[in-house]
C-alpha cells in the first residue's frame, strides 16, 4: 500500500450469485492509480470493466480484497458511509447519462449538492459554473429530452464535477454518441485532466483510450497488461 | 427540509389524478372522523350543560329512580313520597341547607277568555328558588308567610305570560288554575327549551296552595341542597336514614324510595351512548386505515416507477435517510392535504348536521382538530414507512439498471 496513490486495489474479487450459479466478474485484481492521472480501461465485453468501475465509484462493494481511496479502507464501509464517499469523492459519468428526466439541466447538476447540505443559493451558483465549464451555460433551463445526446452527456459531466471530487469515473461515456460528439466529450475530459482532475475512463475504442496516460487492459477479471501512452 | 417538500409537491403534480384519488381516500376518512367527533362532543356538551341545570349537589327524593335498568315492576309497589316525609326531612337534618317539596301536575289555566291546557303547575316552598336556581326577574318570589298561610299566589313562566297576557303586564292579575283563582306576583327568568321541552311553560305556586287539587296518589318529590357541595354524600346518607326510620324499613331490607342526583343521568347518558360512539369511531378508524392502505399501495407503485430516479439519487450521494425522508415527505403531504381538507369539510358538515337535526351550535375544540390532523399524519407516516424502506434499501447499481 503506497500512501502516494489515490487508489490502491489489492486482490479484488467480485462474485455475482445468480441463483445457484456464481459469476466470477473480478478475480484477484490489483491496481494503483495516482492523483491527477488519466487512465483508460479497456477489455473485451464481460471482462469486468463496469464491475471494477462500480466498486471504484463506491456504487458496489467487493466480495473480497481491499480498496483504499485516499488512504481510507473503503471496502469496510457501510451503505451510508459509501453514499457519503460517492457524494464527496466521486463524480460518475455513465454511458446512458442517467439524468432525472423531469428536472432541468441546472437542477440535475445541483443534485449532488442537495445531499451535502449546500444552501439552495450556493447550489445554483456552483451548478451554473459547472455547466459553464462543459459549455452549456445557455441550456440550464432545458430538460434532458430537450437536449442532444452530447449535451446530455455534458450535463452528466457537469454533475460529476460540481462537488469537486477526487476522481471522475466515466464508464463508456461516448458509447451512446456519434464519433464527432464523442471527440467533443473527450476534449472536455482532456481539459478537466489539464485542470488537475484524476480521470478513469472505460472505453472499447483505442482512439479514445489514447487520450489517457495509461491504458489498463482487463481480461477475465484481472489486469492483463498496463500500457503507457507516450 | 424545504427541498423534500418541493420534491413531494413535484411528485404529486406529476401524477395529478393518482394524487387526487389518494388524497380523497384520506379526505373522506378524516371528514368522517371529524363529523363524528364534532357531533359527539357537541351532544355531550349540550347534555352536560342541560344536566348541570339540575345542580350537581342537589338531590331529589322520588318514588322511582331516574334511571331504571332492571325490572320496573319492582318499584311499582313502593309507597309514594308524602308531605309528612318532607316534614321529617326538614326537621332533623344537619348537612342540609334547603329542603323543598316538589309537586308537579299538569293543569288547565285561564285568564278571562284565554284558556291554556297542559301547563306544569309546580308546588314548592320559598327555598326552591335557591335549590332550583331560579328567580323572578319581574315582580317577586313568594315569602315564607305566603307559604305558611296558604296564599293563592303564583309566579309565571315566560311562555305562560305570553299565552295569557300577550304584551300586557300580568302582575296583580288573577288567573285560574283548575278553576281556582291565583294572584300573579312575579314572572320567572326566561330559561328556554331543554331536550325539546319548553321550560317556561310552567307556573310556580306555594305547595300549600296546591292542596285543593294536589292530593293525588302520585305523591310529591323532595328537593334538597346540601350546606356545602362536599356535604352532598353525608346529606344523602342522613336523608336515607330519616326516610327509613319514618317508613319503618327494617334493617337489611332495601330502600323503598329513590335518592336521585344529576350524575346518575350523566352516567346513564355516557353508558348508553359510549358504546355507540365507540362503534362510530371504529368505523371511522377503519376508513382511515383503508385510506392508509391506498397511500401505501400508490407509494409502492410510485417507488417502483421511480426505481431509476432513486438509483440516480443514490449514485450522487443520497443516503438511506434522505431517500426515506423523500418518500415519507410525499406520503405526509398526501395525508396532510387530505387531513386538512377533511378537517374543514368535517367541521362544516358537522356544523350543518348539528344545526339542522339538533338545532345545536357545533363545538369545535382544538383537541378535535388535533386528533383529526394527528391521525391523518400518523396514517401518512405509517403507510409511507414500508414503501420508503423499500426505496431506501435499493441497491444503487440495480436501481440504475432498472428500466
Ligand atoms: N448484476 C449482475 N449479476 C450477475 N452477473 C453480473 C452482474 N453484473 C455483471 N455481471 C457479470 O459479470 C461479468 C462482468 O460484467 P461487467 O459488466 O463488469 O463487464 P464489462 O467489462 O463492463 O462488459 P461490457 O464491455 O459489455 O460493458 C459478466 O460476465 C457479467 O455477466
Ligand atoms: Mg460495462
XYZ file of C-alpha atoms and ligand atoms in Angstrom:
665
model
C 0.000 0.000 0.000
C 1.544 3.241 -1.088
C 0.280 6.347 0.576
C 1.088 8.304 -2.578
C -1.602 6.533 -4.582
C -5.108 7.915 -4.790
C -6.456 4.436 -5.441
C -4.938 1.190 -4.268
C -6.698 -2.049 -5.110
C -5.413 -5.428 -3.946
C -6.652 -8.937 -4.750
C -10.104 -7.619 -5.610
C -12.791 -10.246 -6.108
C -16.377 -9.794 -7.128
C -18.718 -12.730 -7.350
C -22.312 -12.368 -8.526
C -24.723 -15.006 -7.385
C -27.369 -15.827 -9.945
C -29.466 -18.406 -8.186
C -27.253 -21.467 -7.992
C -24.588 -20.233 -10.401
C -21.715 -17.977 -9.438
C -20.307 -15.407 -11.844
C -16.729 -14.519 -11.022
C -16.540 -10.995 -12.501
C -13.262 -9.966 -10.817
C -10.603 -12.469 -9.848
C -7.909 -11.011 -7.633
C -7.387 -7.738 -9.481
C -4.580 -5.383 -8.409
C -4.388 -1.734 -9.447
C -2.844 1.569 -8.402
C -3.812 4.959 -9.703
C -2.125 8.190 -8.676
C -3.605 11.597 -8.181
C -4.083 13.619 -11.395
C -3.609 10.534 -13.553
C -5.687 9.977 -16.686
C -6.299 6.264 -17.038
C -8.248 4.334 -19.641
C -9.579 0.840 -19.032
C -10.068 -1.464 -21.979
C -11.016 -5.089 -22.396
C -13.447 -7.433 -24.044
C -17.115 -7.390 -23.213
C -17.794 -9.156 -19.918
C -14.202 -8.819 -18.733
C -15.286 -6.933 -15.576
C -14.649 -3.291 -16.501
C -18.011 -1.975 -15.294
C -17.825 -4.142 -12.202
C -14.458 -2.599 -11.365
C -15.680 0.936 -12.060
C -18.724 0.439 -9.842
C -16.514 -0.684 -6.991
C -14.075 2.187 -7.515
C -17.084 4.506 -7.604
C -18.394 3.011 -4.334
C -21.636 2.051 -6.042
C -20.924 -1.558 -5.191
C -18.748 -3.433 -2.736
C -16.210 -6.165 -3.477
C -16.788 -9.740 -2.401
C -13.189 -9.951 -1.256
C -9.980 -7.940 -1.374
C -9.129 -4.382 -0.424
C -9.718 -0.965 -1.841
C -8.117 2.143 -0.418
C -9.281 5.509 -1.610
C -7.274 8.449 -0.263
C -5.745 6.037 2.284
C -9.183 5.148 3.551
C -10.184 1.475 3.502
C -13.398 1.732 1.558
C -14.103 -2.000 1.468
C -15.158 -1.880 5.118
C -17.646 0.987 4.937
C -21.409 0.700 5.354
C -24.088 1.934 2.946
C -24.387 5.456 4.291
C -20.627 5.941 4.549
C -20.339 4.823 0.926
C -23.083 7.299 -0.023
C -21.013 9.978 1.650
C -17.879 8.993 -0.319
C -19.861 8.922 -3.579
C -21.076 12.392 -2.828
C -17.747 13.891 -1.819
C -15.015 11.977 -3.659
C -16.598 10.535 -6.787
C -18.015 12.011 -9.955
C -19.559 9.270 -12.069
C -20.377 9.630 -15.778
C -22.496 6.821 -17.218
C -22.884 5.550 -20.737
C -26.639 6.173 -20.561
C -26.307 9.631 -18.908
C -28.683 8.795 -16.038
C -30.212 12.242 -15.707
C -33.511 12.942 -13.924
C -35.890 13.272 -16.902
C -38.210 15.850 -15.321
C -35.507 18.081 -13.882
C -33.774 20.904 -15.750
C -30.086 20.704 -16.592
C -29.372 23.071 -13.722
C -31.311 21.002 -11.248
C -29.677 17.789 -12.432
C -26.282 19.321 -11.814
C -27.397 20.594 -8.409
C -28.348 17.101 -7.289
C -25.081 16.077 -5.554
C -25.128 19.394 -3.685
C -28.627 18.650 -2.371
C -27.133 15.737 -0.442
C -24.261 17.569 1.199
C -26.270 20.360 2.739
C -25.311 23.182 0.371
C -27.817 26.017 0.558
C -30.193 26.472 -2.360
C -28.482 29.689 -3.369
C -24.964 28.250 -3.401
C -26.238 25.199 -5.256
C -27.429 27.357 -8.128
C -24.123 29.219 -8.295
C -21.961 26.064 -8.271
C -24.208 24.199 -10.715
C -24.225 27.138 -13.107
C -20.438 27.370 -13.144
C -20.111 23.610 -13.690
C -22.444 23.905 -16.673
C -20.305 26.743 -17.940
C -17.196 24.548 -17.807
C -18.876 21.999 -20.114
C -20.122 24.771 -22.403
C -23.810 24.584 -21.577
C -24.330 27.958 -19.906
C -27.164 28.679 -22.333
C -29.026 25.405 -21.745
C -29.530 25.491 -17.980
C -33.315 25.501 -18.069
C -33.610 22.692 -20.606
C -34.812 19.273 -19.635
C -32.879 16.200 -20.845
C -35.427 15.476 -23.609
C -34.796 18.987 -24.947
C -31.052 18.295 -25.275
C -28.957 16.295 -27.752
C -27.074 13.195 -26.639
C -23.805 15.103 -26.464
C -25.413 17.862 -24.456
C -26.929 15.349 -22.066
C -23.542 13.796 -21.506
C -22.115 17.255 -20.801
C -24.815 17.821 -18.208
C -23.807 14.492 -16.669
C -20.153 15.575 -16.680
C -21.092 18.892 -15.059
C -22.939 16.918 -12.381
C -19.852 14.767 -11.859
C -17.695 17.887 -11.473
C -19.894 20.005 -9.289
C -18.712 18.663 -5.946
C -15.022 18.909 -6.921
C -14.489 15.170 -6.439
C -11.135 13.369 -6.114
C -11.871 11.175 -9.149
C -14.029 11.420 -12.214
C -15.148 7.984 -13.388
C -16.613 7.516 -16.844
C -17.949 4.135 -17.989
C -18.078 4.258 -21.797
C -19.107 7.941 -21.828
C -19.027 8.090 -25.617
C -20.682 4.715 -26.137
C -24.048 6.221 -26.971
C -22.694 9.142 -29.019
C -21.618 9.563 -32.621
C -17.877 9.895 -33.196
C -17.897 13.675 -33.699
C -19.757 14.267 -30.451
C -17.505 11.685 -28.816
C -14.489 13.744 -29.772
C -16.043 16.843 -28.203
C -16.686 14.959 -24.976
C -13.098 13.691 -24.957
C -11.894 17.266 -25.290
C -13.785 18.120 -22.115
C -12.099 15.234 -20.299
C -8.717 16.398 -21.600
C -9.433 19.909 -20.260
C -10.530 18.527 -16.910
C -7.352 16.485 -16.689
C -5.371 19.578 -17.575
C -7.004 21.364 -14.640
C -5.700 18.708 -12.242
C -8.527 16.179 -12.099
C -7.991 12.437 -11.846
C -9.867 10.633 -14.592
C -10.635 6.946 -15.102
C -12.413 6.083 -18.287
C -13.716 2.814 -19.727
C -13.830 2.515 -23.479
C -13.866 -0.006 -26.282
C -12.185 2.348 -28.732
C -8.428 2.565 -28.929
C -8.614 6.137 -30.357
C -10.368 7.270 -27.253
C -8.150 5.298 -24.916
C -5.118 7.015 -26.443
C -6.233 10.279 -24.780
C -5.156 8.749 -21.477
C -1.673 8.455 -19.980
C -2.028 4.754 -19.231
C -4.252 2.051 -20.682
C -5.135 -0.801 -18.370
C -6.144 -3.929 -20.236
C -8.505 -6.187 -18.346
C -9.344 -9.757 -19.218
C -11.415 -12.304 -17.291
C -11.468 -10.244 -14.164
C -7.843 -9.295 -13.734
C -5.305 -6.921 -15.238
C -3.786 -8.425 -18.356
C -1.269 -5.655 -19.078
C -0.698 -1.972 -18.498
C 0.274 0.146 -21.464
C 1.860 3.574 -21.063
C 0.869 6.064 -23.731
C 3.741 8.224 -24.725
C -36.486 20.175 4.663
C -37.775 22.658 2.089
C -36.093 20.578 -0.598
C -38.053 17.482 0.431
C -41.273 19.433 0.478
C -40.601 20.714 -3.030
C -39.819 17.214 -4.220
C -43.052 15.942 -2.715
C -45.090 18.696 -4.362
C -43.367 17.876 -7.661
C -44.170 14.198 -7.313
C -47.832 14.911 -6.576
C -48.040 17.222 -9.576
C -46.570 14.658 -11.914
C -49.346 12.197 -11.210
C -52.241 14.532 -10.669
C -55.163 12.125 -10.912
C -53.457 9.493 -8.845
C -52.600 12.052 -6.158
C -56.139 13.372 -6.074
C -57.611 9.894 -5.641
C -55.184 9.052 -2.873
C -55.874 12.343 -1.136
C -59.610 11.677 -1.493
C -59.264 8.457 0.496
C -57.736 10.276 3.449
C -60.083 13.201 2.993
C -63.196 11.036 3.324
C -61.806 9.267 6.364
C -60.831 12.445 8.184
C -64.119 14.116 7.274
C -65.983 11.197 8.803
C -63.902 11.263 11.943
C -64.294 14.996 12.403
C -68.058 14.863 11.821
C -68.401 12.101 14.367
C -66.136 13.791 16.900
C -67.831 17.157 16.453
C -71.283 15.646 16.886
C -70.279 13.584 19.906
C -68.508 16.497 21.522
C -71.375 18.892 20.880
C -74.052 16.485 22.062
C -72.058 15.621 25.173
C -71.537 19.258 25.862
C -75.190 20.029 25.382
C -76.315 17.202 27.620
C -73.836 18.146 30.309
C -74.905 21.777 30.229
C -78.564 20.804 30.432
C -77.983 18.357 33.258
C -75.916 20.893 35.106
C -79.077 22.982 35.478
C -80.250 20.338 37.877
C -77.333 21.265 40.086
C -74.654 18.717 40.717
C -75.031 18.506 44.500
C -78.824 18.790 44.653
C -80.592 15.529 45.453
C -84.147 14.580 44.638
C -86.137 12.062 46.643
C -88.601 10.191 44.465
C -90.566 7.008 44.396
C -88.669 5.860 41.278
C -85.025 6.158 40.428
C -84.414 8.355 37.403
C -82.622 5.586 35.672
C -84.137 2.117 35.817
C -82.022 -0.535 34.219
C -83.568 -3.566 35.923
C -87.189 -4.622 36.420
C -89.534 -1.645 36.588
C -92.253 -3.633 38.393
C -90.074 -3.957 41.469
C -90.516 -0.256 42.055
C -94.193 -0.008 41.260
C -95.486 -1.119 44.660
C -93.450 1.391 46.604
C -95.435 3.947 48.599
C -95.468 7.449 47.107
C -93.484 10.192 48.825
C -95.800 12.108 51.159
C -95.741 15.583 52.646
C -95.117 14.237 56.135
C -91.890 12.705 54.825
C -90.842 16.120 53.558
C -91.596 17.499 57.007
C -89.473 14.823 58.647
C -86.581 15.586 56.310
C -86.915 19.282 57.090
C -86.869 18.736 60.860
C -83.846 16.711 61.872
C -81.053 17.306 59.404
C -77.531 18.615 59.884
C -75.987 18.707 56.419
C -78.937 20.177 54.557
C -79.126 23.830 53.642
C -82.560 23.898 51.991
C -85.374 21.383 51.583
C -88.419 21.859 49.432
C -91.320 19.659 48.429
C -91.796 19.471 44.711
C -95.256 18.631 43.452
C -95.732 18.740 39.697
C -99.082 18.449 37.921
C -100.348 19.411 34.528
C -103.455 21.542 34.670
C -105.621 23.803 32.585
C -105.210 27.503 33.272
C -107.189 30.515 32.127
C -107.329 34.271 32.236
C -110.540 35.918 31.115
C -111.254 34.227 27.765
C -107.770 32.769 27.243
C -107.520 29.083 28.134
C -104.281 27.109 28.044
C -104.027 23.374 28.589
C -101.200 21.234 29.823
C -99.257 23.760 31.855
C -96.932 22.400 34.546
C -98.025 23.606 37.952
C -95.173 23.285 40.391
C -95.784 23.490 44.112
C -92.719 24.313 46.204
C -91.685 26.272 49.257
C -89.792 29.537 49.381
C -86.378 27.855 49.251
C -86.944 26.235 45.902
C -85.662 29.414 44.321
C -82.181 28.601 45.685
C -82.415 24.844 45.231
C -83.580 25.023 41.634
C -81.506 28.092 40.810
C -84.499 30.054 39.532
C -85.726 33.544 40.301
C -88.353 36.079 39.352
C -86.920 38.780 37.123
C -90.149 40.767 37.132
C -92.201 41.122 40.273
C -91.110 38.835 43.111
C -90.877 35.331 44.528
C -93.250 34.298 47.327
C -92.493 34.751 51.030
C -92.414 32.270 53.875
C -95.534 33.875 55.241
C -97.379 33.366 51.985
C -96.459 29.686 52.078
C -97.430 29.229 55.710
C -100.765 30.969 55.291
C -101.619 29.162 52.074
C -101.877 32.271 49.908
C -103.078 31.681 46.361
C -100.222 33.456 44.642
C -98.226 32.366 41.614
C -95.052 33.079 39.649
C -95.477 32.581 35.897
C -93.084 31.225 33.310
C -92.479 33.452 30.298
C -94.402 31.250 27.851
C -97.450 31.267 30.115
C -97.330 35.061 30.324
C -97.194 35.263 26.568
C -100.091 32.853 26.098
C -102.378 34.537 28.610
C -101.411 38.206 28.552
C -99.611 38.828 25.243
C -97.855 42.116 25.954
C -99.849 43.256 28.981
C -98.271 43.327 32.465
C -99.529 40.263 34.386
C -98.533 41.499 37.856
C -101.530 41.717 40.215
C -103.861 39.931 37.784
C -105.825 36.884 38.848
C -105.506 33.745 36.736
C -107.359 30.494 37.273
C -105.641 27.167 37.762
C -108.074 24.260 37.619
C -110.786 26.781 38.387
C -109.139 28.283 41.493
C -108.040 31.918 41.346
C -104.354 32.766 41.925
C -102.812 36.231 42.052
C -99.738 36.779 39.823
C -96.838 38.183 41.894
C -93.880 37.517 39.600
C -92.566 36.345 36.276
C -89.697 33.841 36.041
C -86.474 34.490 34.301
C -86.654 33.011 30.794
C -84.961 29.593 30.550
C -85.662 28.413 27.013
C -86.007 24.778 25.986
C -84.275 21.735 27.317
C -84.285 18.479 25.318
C -87.139 19.984 23.310
C -89.310 20.901 26.308
C -90.391 24.486 26.870
C -89.094 25.250 30.336
C -91.060 28.472 30.501
C -94.407 26.778 30.183
C -94.761 26.464 33.944
C -96.320 28.146 36.957
C -94.833 28.057 40.408
C -97.142 28.232 43.431
C -96.697 27.672 47.183
C -97.126 23.934 47.745
C -99.614 24.747 50.481
C -101.798 26.461 47.906
C -101.953 23.256 45.884
C -103.722 21.055 48.345
C -107.076 21.781 46.848
C -106.253 19.724 43.835
C -102.956 18.090 44.564
C -103.897 15.369 46.966
C -103.404 12.886 44.193
C -101.987 9.407 44.893
C -98.964 10.239 42.801
C -97.415 11.976 45.752
C -94.602 14.506 45.630
C -90.829 14.751 45.350
C -88.433 16.356 47.788
C -85.528 18.502 46.594
C -82.566 19.068 48.925
C -79.485 21.261 48.684
C -76.512 20.475 50.979
C -74.840 23.005 53.253
C -71.681 22.790 51.118
C -71.205 20.809 47.893
C -68.906 18.360 49.715
C -71.729 17.575 52.148
C -73.838 16.000 49.406
C -72.887 12.429 50.321
C -73.446 12.940 54.040
C -76.771 14.636 53.318
C -77.801 11.687 51.195
C -76.956 9.186 53.926
C -78.744 11.262 56.530
C -81.859 11.585 54.356
C -81.794 7.844 53.722
C -81.669 7.186 57.480
C -84.520 9.570 58.190
C -86.739 8.107 55.495
C -86.035 4.513 56.530
C -86.983 5.421 60.101
C -90.132 7.261 59.090
C -91.125 4.450 56.737
C -90.151 1.777 59.261
C -87.955 -0.060 56.779
C -86.359 -2.996 58.597
C -82.557 -3.228 58.699
C -81.350 -5.371 55.825
C -84.351 -4.556 53.650
C -83.879 -2.451 50.570
C -84.877 1.239 50.493
C -88.406 1.728 49.223
C -87.654 5.170 47.853
C -85.045 6.592 45.462
C -82.438 9.269 46.027
C -81.632 10.828 42.680
C -78.788 13.051 41.641
C -77.634 14.668 38.404
C -74.613 12.428 37.972
C -76.911 9.415 37.655
C -78.302 10.919 34.481
C -74.858 11.759 33.179
C -73.587 8.296 33.971
C -76.564 6.792 32.250
C -76.110 9.012 29.237
C -72.465 8.116 28.989
C -73.191 4.446 29.439
C -75.971 4.479 26.870
C -74.073 6.432 24.236
C -70.467 5.413 24.918
C -70.762 2.111 23.080
C -72.393 3.724 20.082
C -69.735 6.413 19.915
C -67.052 3.797 20.107
C -68.597 1.884 17.226
C -68.798 5.091 15.163
C -65.176 5.887 15.859
C -64.084 2.374 14.987
C -65.914 2.675 11.659
C -64.196 5.982 11.011
C -60.896 4.425 12.041
C -61.414 1.617 9.567
C -61.990 4.116 6.773
C -58.750 5.819 7.775
C -56.924 2.502 7.605
C -58.402 1.936 4.163
C -57.167 5.391 3.152
C -53.756 4.485 4.521
C -53.662 1.264 2.541
C -54.498 3.385 -0.509
C -51.490 5.607 0.140
C -49.255 2.622 0.714
C -50.414 0.977 -2.479
C -49.846 4.103 -4.527
C -46.471 4.742 -2.954
C -45.321 1.200 -3.678
C -46.244 1.705 -7.312
C -44.617 5.095 -7.302
C -41.412 3.787 -5.732
C -41.219 1.029 -8.325
C -41.762 3.538 -11.112
C -39.041 5.731 -9.712
C -36.509 2.999 -9.120
C -34.173 4.587 -11.637
C -34.558 8.049 -10.132
C -33.750 6.628 -6.715
C -30.710 4.913 -8.206
C -29.520 8.231 -9.642
C -30.017 9.970 -6.329
C -28.114 7.261 -4.514
C -25.325 7.346 -7.090
C -24.707 11.032 -6.385
C -24.729 10.563 -2.635
C -28.260 10.263 -1.276
C -28.151 8.278 1.957
C -30.832 5.830 3.059
C -32.121 8.508 5.388
C -32.576 11.083 2.652
C -34.485 8.608 0.478
C -36.638 7.680 3.477
C -37.330 11.347 4.042
C -38.180 11.955 0.426
C -40.791 9.186 0.330
C -42.180 9.977 3.764
C -42.478 13.673 2.873
C -44.608 12.618 -0.031
C -46.948 10.421 1.985
C -47.072 13.037 4.712
C -48.005 15.688 2.187
C -50.747 13.486 0.710
C -52.186 12.688 4.106
C -51.857 16.268 5.321
C -53.705 17.694 2.357
C -56.398 15.053 2.813
C -56.368 15.676 6.551
C -56.647 19.446 6.379
C -59.372 19.393 3.710
C -61.136 16.666 5.686
C -60.976 18.745 8.827
C -62.546 21.713 7.102
C -65.247 19.608 5.462
C -65.853 17.672 8.674
C -66.329 20.803 10.730
C -68.663 22.291 8.121
C -70.776 19.169 7.681
C -70.804 18.531 11.430
C -71.961 22.078 11.972
C -74.747 21.666 9.394
C -75.925 18.375 10.881
C -75.987 19.773 14.396
C -77.717 22.918 13.278
C -80.400 21.233 11.222
C -81.008 17.999 13.031
C -80.492 19.093 16.619
C -80.548 22.918 16.463
C -77.316 22.913 18.414
C -74.249 25.006 17.944
C -71.226 22.927 16.977
C -68.339 22.621 19.408
C -65.084 22.594 17.531
C -62.382 22.176 20.128
C -58.674 22.319 19.331
C -58.395 18.731 20.505
C -60.755 17.548 17.763
C -58.748 19.360 15.143
C -55.519 17.977 16.577
C -56.889 14.457 16.706
C -58.095 14.759 13.105
C -54.796 16.070 11.834
C -52.759 13.804 14.071
C -54.494 10.694 12.808
C -54.097 11.623 9.183
C -50.420 12.454 9.678
C -49.945 9.182 11.535
C -51.607 7.241 8.756
C -49.408 9.061 6.245
C -46.266 8.134 8.139
C -47.225 4.548 8.826
C -48.377 3.837 5.290
C -45.276 5.512 3.873
C -42.915 3.545 6.053
C -42.789 0.331 4.063
C -42.528 1.924 0.590
C -39.892 4.315 1.948
C -37.981 1.447 3.479
C -38.062 -0.423 0.177
C -36.850 2.630 -1.714
C -34.084 3.387 0.773
C -32.724 -0.138 0.590
C -32.498 -0.307 -3.186
C -29.046 -1.212 -4.399
C -27.702 1.735 -6.425
C -26.446 -0.350 -9.341
C -29.580 -2.477 -9.588
C -31.744 0.619 -9.306
C -29.793 2.357 -12.066
C -30.150 -0.659 -14.314
C -33.954 -0.752 -13.828
C -35.937 0.187 -16.927
N -25.616 -7.766 -11.507
C -25.028 -8.808 -12.069
N -25.454 -10.053 -11.814
C -24.863 -11.118 -12.364
N -23.812 -11.070 -13.160
C -23.327 -9.852 -13.458
C -23.914 -8.672 -12.926
N -23.205 -7.611 -13.392
C -22.250 -8.127 -14.176
N -22.319 -9.465 -14.213
C -21.407 -10.380 -14.928
O -20.086 -10.068 -14.572
C -19.244 -10.111 -15.665
C -18.562 -8.771 -15.850
O -19.537 -7.805 -16.213
P -19.186 -6.305 -16.497
O -20.478 -5.566 -16.648
O -18.277 -5.822 -15.459
O -18.450 -6.409 -17.878
P -17.873 -5.241 -18.780
O -16.426 -5.483 -18.902
O -18.303 -3.939 -18.301
O -18.563 -5.574 -20.180
P -19.088 -4.534 -21.300
O -17.878 -4.156 -22.057
O -20.015 -5.376 -22.124
O -19.755 -3.410 -20.611
C -20.094 -10.503 -16.845
O -19.961 -11.872 -17.054
C -21.481 -10.178 -16.427
O -22.407 -11.060 -16.988
Mg -19.533 -2.394 -18.994
